[in-house]
């Protein structure tokens, strides 16, 4: 597999007006709306490092490179790509960028758009296009890299990406604070932690089903990842101790959290003003619905709901969670994964005329992942 | 594309003689429309001396509604325009060649500040530093801090995706803008991104940032605010060789410590600054200094400070001085931030470059720049964001001396080529504008440039918003036949990069702003 192979696959589809399902390693093909495509174009074999100069803290890889491979390669030089999307680390970087998937580290290291320096893609006409560059700062030309990030393969097939890396922290420790007491007490503790001078790598509030699945207790938990030099972690740990009791847990707990979503039938992400999540989080962390896993990033302002049993999911959507697909004016509801029929009536996020204009320009024959964004 | 209603260009025109001017005056008030060539002189350049373009007309709306009405009127008339903030841009981006300037500096309301959610919504004409002063009492800051922060506007920052010294740790404008209300050239208003959360769909907000005024005009901008760090420490390391300072820069980056800022100034720049009113007590006999800032939690910063000091001394620093208090810190920064202004004293004209290179290539590229400057007998002043590899090789010269102009031009072209060959970019923060258009084909293929044209065409199908900038028109496949186009296009190859044009009037130096 190479860029040329992607070009010829797309050109052939264009000439026969047949559509393509774009796939990485197919670990998350059930995300997004159902796609009806004639063929699958998989990038799984287009994998590997194109260039890596550790001193530059930048890495260029082919799109089919699994995240786990990036982790392995960079770790050899005491570096990492602080991007930990939920789901499997076997997923590819191309798909991660295409779906703009992020995980707990996003609240401190940013979203995929913030870690991406440049990319190469093949548009729906088979043209090879590059956006951005390979250096850490760049404003040459219009920003095609951001445009492609989160476009779910509908504007082009990403073939190569350049990313910003960081040095692995000297210390990287994770602590669990049990959230006990009344809703009010929990809310004020969460607020105190978020507004404190702590600068955690990641901070997540987990409801009891998640806590049990990760085997770190019974009560809802505030999971805090502190990283940096030893002194910075120690001082933060002292600050944390002054706010609440905490116990150290294995940092591998974060992998457990990421993997929790594998095989889930239904994943919903709600984002809004961070402060509103601090206020309501106490109520959301209740133990009333054991089939719903919930975790909240109160710094970033994101709540994820993961439902395993399809019947419960369908039943609970409106009545239990009160989620209106259109969202409330102060929040956005993004359905990452739903049982097929549940998509009906959920509005597309790309139906506006600018988005439609971009789609027409980049994929005029509508052959790339048709339907995945509901347009 | 139509050009403004014919009007005498030489004789002074009053709004009454110029139908569009009259109608614009009805919207914004007569005082806020300029059409006399003499009044328009102020708007014929930006922060980059060397380019002049005379606008046909300038209009300064005072409210959002007026701005919308102005753009709708221009849309109805098919007239082209250039949005303009403070005019501090360094790529000729805000120049209007015989078309309308829409000046946005009167739109300077801070619409809302949400401390709990660390965000603010501002009008485009709000000056960067003013926003920072406004949020500082709440323990917050707006991270992107271009050296021009005292004058440049948030609208201009968004349009250029501006950076600044502290972007090494905190990221550039792109990483701090949550939402933008955009007034499209058609007059339609759209909301890109989200003021409240993270939207799905195409990242059109991301696409708009850095669009240099070509996608329409930012009407309001919602930015992310950052908590002020607990501790800030600033070091000044001085070196007797450029090479040592370059190696130390690479060593600090490679160590994994992310300083808040890591700035480089070479000997010629140090001496220019020390001779100016911005003198910062830099050692005059040094060949290079590094200005390094570390911030964060006190304990962590102290540990990093020691590590950085060691790297500097091991790398040959003569001296490492740590600022004792805020006053001393500010003074050290003042010299850096006003360096361009100080260079204005050297000669009447100044070429400011903005190339980016991979950080490990710094020692080698600085040696190459020195060799090129010797070859052409020009003085290059290097003052730049070293931690990001974002170079600013600047040459002060006199454009009135054709021989000198030619040498300077050739030297700069070779410097840029060396940066491109090293795998770098032609601009890290100043934008392409008019100035760097000639280099676009050296780093982007035809199909990449065409994809950029297509994206622009979605926002501005008639190409009326800041026409003739960023992407050379001939690179856009469908745009070859521009009806009646008086667009000034870029030049087609690196060797004919647009030459800074000699100017008629006294150049305005950034320091004057
Ligand atoms: C001394 C000096 C130091 C500088 N240091 C830095 C630095 O450290 N980092 C850096 O990044 N830049 C720096 N600059 C460059 C410049 O200040 C920035 O590019 C700044 O963002 C421009 O803002 P402005 O308001 O002056 O924009 P202008 O110069 O008025 O316009 C710049 C571009 O933005 C467009 N524009 C302006 N407002 C809007 C709007 N509301 N909507 C759409 N388009 C708009 C214009 O059409 C034009 O293309 C420096 C400039 C000077 C003179």
mmCIF file of C-alpha atoms and ligand atoms in Angstrom, chain B residues 46-47 82-90 93-94 104 124 145-148 152-153 155-157 159-165 208 212-213 216-218 337 340-341 385 429-430 466 510, ligand 1:
data_model
loop_
_atom_site.group_PDB
_atom_site.id
_atom_site.type_symbol
_atom_site.label_atom_id
_atom_site.label_comp_id
_atom_site.label_asym_id
_atom_site.label_seq_id
_atom_site.Cartn_x
_atom_site.Cartn_y
_atom_site.Cartn_z
ATOM 1 C CA UNK B 46 1.201 47.478 7.074
ATOM 2 C CA UNK B 47 4.001 46.651 9.521
ATOM 3 C CA UNK B 82 -9.618 43.923 2.609
ATOM 4 C CA UNK B 83 -10.326 43.483 6.323
ATOM 5 C CA UNK B 84 -7.817 45.364 8.437
ATOM 6 C CA UNK B 85 -7.072 45.245 12.141
ATOM 7 C CA UNK B 86 -4.196 47.318 13.498
ATOM 8 C CA UNK B 87 -2.107 47.005 10.357
ATOM 9 C CA UNK B 88 0.860 45.483 12.192
ATOM 10 C CA UNK B 89 0.993 42.487 9.842
ATOM 11 C CA UNK B 90 4.423 41.624 8.474
ATOM 12 C CA UNK B 93 -1.624 41.034 4.114
ATOM 13 C CA UNK B 94 -3.725 44.074 4.937
ATOM 14 C CA UNK B 104 -12.187 46.980 12.276
ATOM 15 C CA UNK B 124 -12.211 41.640 16.347
ATOM 16 C CA UNK B 145 1.527 36.893 22.782
ATOM 17 C CA UNK B 146 2.897 38.294 19.530
ATOM 18 C CA UNK B 147 5.642 40.813 20.132
ATOM 19 C CA UNK B 148 3.236 43.353 18.657
ATOM 20 C CA UNK B 152 -2.290 44.082 17.109
ATOM 21 C CA UNK B 153 -5.913 42.970 17.264
ATOM 22 C CA UNK B 155 -9.105 39.653 14.649
ATOM 23 C CA UNK B 156 -5.694 40.096 13.031
ATOM 24 C CA UNK B 157 -4.253 37.376 15.281
ATOM 25 C CA UNK B 159 -6.450 35.874 10.506
ATOM 26 C CA UNK B 160 -2.689 35.297 10.759
ATOM 27 C CA UNK B 161 -2.791 32.442 13.303
ATOM 28 C CA UNK B 162 -0.373 34.604 15.256
ATOM 29 C CA UNK B 163 2.254 33.168 17.527
ATOM 30 C CA UNK B 164 4.623 34.735 20.016
ATOM 31 C CA UNK B 165 7.432 33.878 22.396
ATOM 32 C CA UNK B 208 -10.675 29.959 9.067
ATOM 33 C CA UNK B 212 -5.464 35.917 6.224
ATOM 34 C CA UNK B 213 -8.668 37.781 5.522
ATOM 35 C CA UNK B 216 -14.336 36.798 5.150
ATOM 36 C CA UNK B 217 -14.178 38.698 8.334
ATOM 37 C CA UNK B 218 -14.159 37.643 11.968
ATOM 38 C CA UNK B 337 9.764 42.455 22.100
ATOM 39 C CA UNK B 340 12.066 44.887 15.322
ATOM 40 C CA UNK B 341 11.287 48.440 16.255
ATOM 41 C CA UNK B 385 11.639 32.023 18.569
ATOM 42 C CA UNK B 429 3.524 33.187 12.132
ATOM 43 C CA UNK B 430 3.514 36.239 9.882
ATOM 44 C CA UNK B 466 -8.556 40.155 0.292
ATOM 45 C CA UNK B 510 6.719 49.149 13.574
HETATM 46 C C1 LIG C 1 7.026 44.775 15.939
HETATM 47 C C2 LIG C 1 6.199 43.636 15.480
HETATM 48 C C3 LIG C 1 6.338 42.419 16.105
HETATM 49 C C4 LIG C 1 5.554 41.324 15.706
HETATM 50 N N1 LIG C 1 5.682 40.148 16.369
HETATM 51 C C5 LIG C 1 4.890 39.100 16.028
HETATM 52 C C6 LIG C 1 4.972 37.871 16.741
HETATM 53 O O1 LIG C 1 5.743 37.712 17.690
HETATM 54 N N2 LIG C 1 4.173 36.849 16.346
HETATM 55 C C7 LIG C 1 3.295 36.990 15.306
HETATM 56 O O2 LIG C 1 2.585 36.040 15.008
HETATM 57 N N3 LIG C 1 3.198 38.141 14.631
HETATM 58 C C8 LIG C 1 3.965 39.192 14.958
HETATM 59 N N4 LIG C 1 3.859 40.363 14.262
HETATM 60 C C9 LIG C 1 2.939 40.443 13.100
HETATM 61 C C10 LIG C 1 1.538 40.994 13.389
HETATM 62 O O3 LIG C 1 1.538 41.808 14.530
HETATM 63 C C11 LIG C 1 0.520 39.872 13.554
HETATM 64 O O4 LIG C 1 0.386 39.206 12.305
HETATM 65 C C12 LIG C 1 -0.869 40.334 13.993
HETATM 66 O O5 LIG C 1 -1.667 39.185 14.188
HETATM 67 C C13 LIG C 1 -1.565 41.245 13.018
HETATM 68 O O6 LIG C 1 -2.684 41.848 13.652
HETATM 69 P P1 LIG C 1 -3.303 43.214 13.095
HETATM 70 O O7 LIG C 1 -4.510 43.512 13.887
HETATM 71 O O8 LIG C 1 -2.294 44.260 13.057
HETATM 72 O O9 LIG C 1 -3.704 42.744 11.628
HETATM 73 P P2 LIG C 1 -3.523 43.523 10.260
HETATM 74 O O10 LIG C 1 -2.095 43.765 9.948
HETATM 75 O O11 LIG C 1 -4.423 44.698 10.222
HETATM 76 O O12 LIG C 1 -4.070 42.442 9.259
HETATM 77 C C14 LIG C 1 -3.374 41.236 9.059
HETATM 78 C C15 LIG C 1 -4.234 40.301 8.213
HETATM 79 O O13 LIG C 1 -5.401 39.965 8.909
HETATM 80 C C16 LIG C 1 -6.568 40.272 8.178
HETATM 81 N N5 LIG C 1 -7.561 40.679 9.174
HETATM 82 C C17 LIG C 1 -7.440 41.623 10.140
HETATM 83 N N6 LIG C 1 -8.546 41.654 10.911
HETATM 84 C C18 LIG C 1 -9.377 40.707 10.438
HETATM 85 C C19 LIG C 1 -10.669 40.252 10.813
HETATM 86 N N7 LIG C 1 -11.348 40.745 11.845
HETATM 87 N N8 LIG C 1 -11.235 39.265 10.083
HETATM 88 C C20 LIG C 1 -10.583 38.717 9.038
HETATM 89 N N9 LIG C 1 -9.360 39.114 8.654
HETATM 90 C C21 LIG C 1 -8.764 40.093 9.341
HETATM 91 C C22 LIG C 1 -6.130 41.302 7.207
HETATM 92 O O14 LIG C 1 -6.905 41.297 6.043
HETATM 93 C C23 LIG C 1 -4.710 40.906 6.920
HETATM 94 O O15 LIG C 1 -4.667 39.928 5.925
HETATM 95 C C24 LIG C 1 4.638 41.475 14.638
HETATM 96 C C25 LIG C 1 4.500 42.706 14.015
HETATM 97 C C26 LIG C 1 5.264 43.770 14.414
HETATM 98 C C27 LIG C 1 5.067 45.083 13.720
#
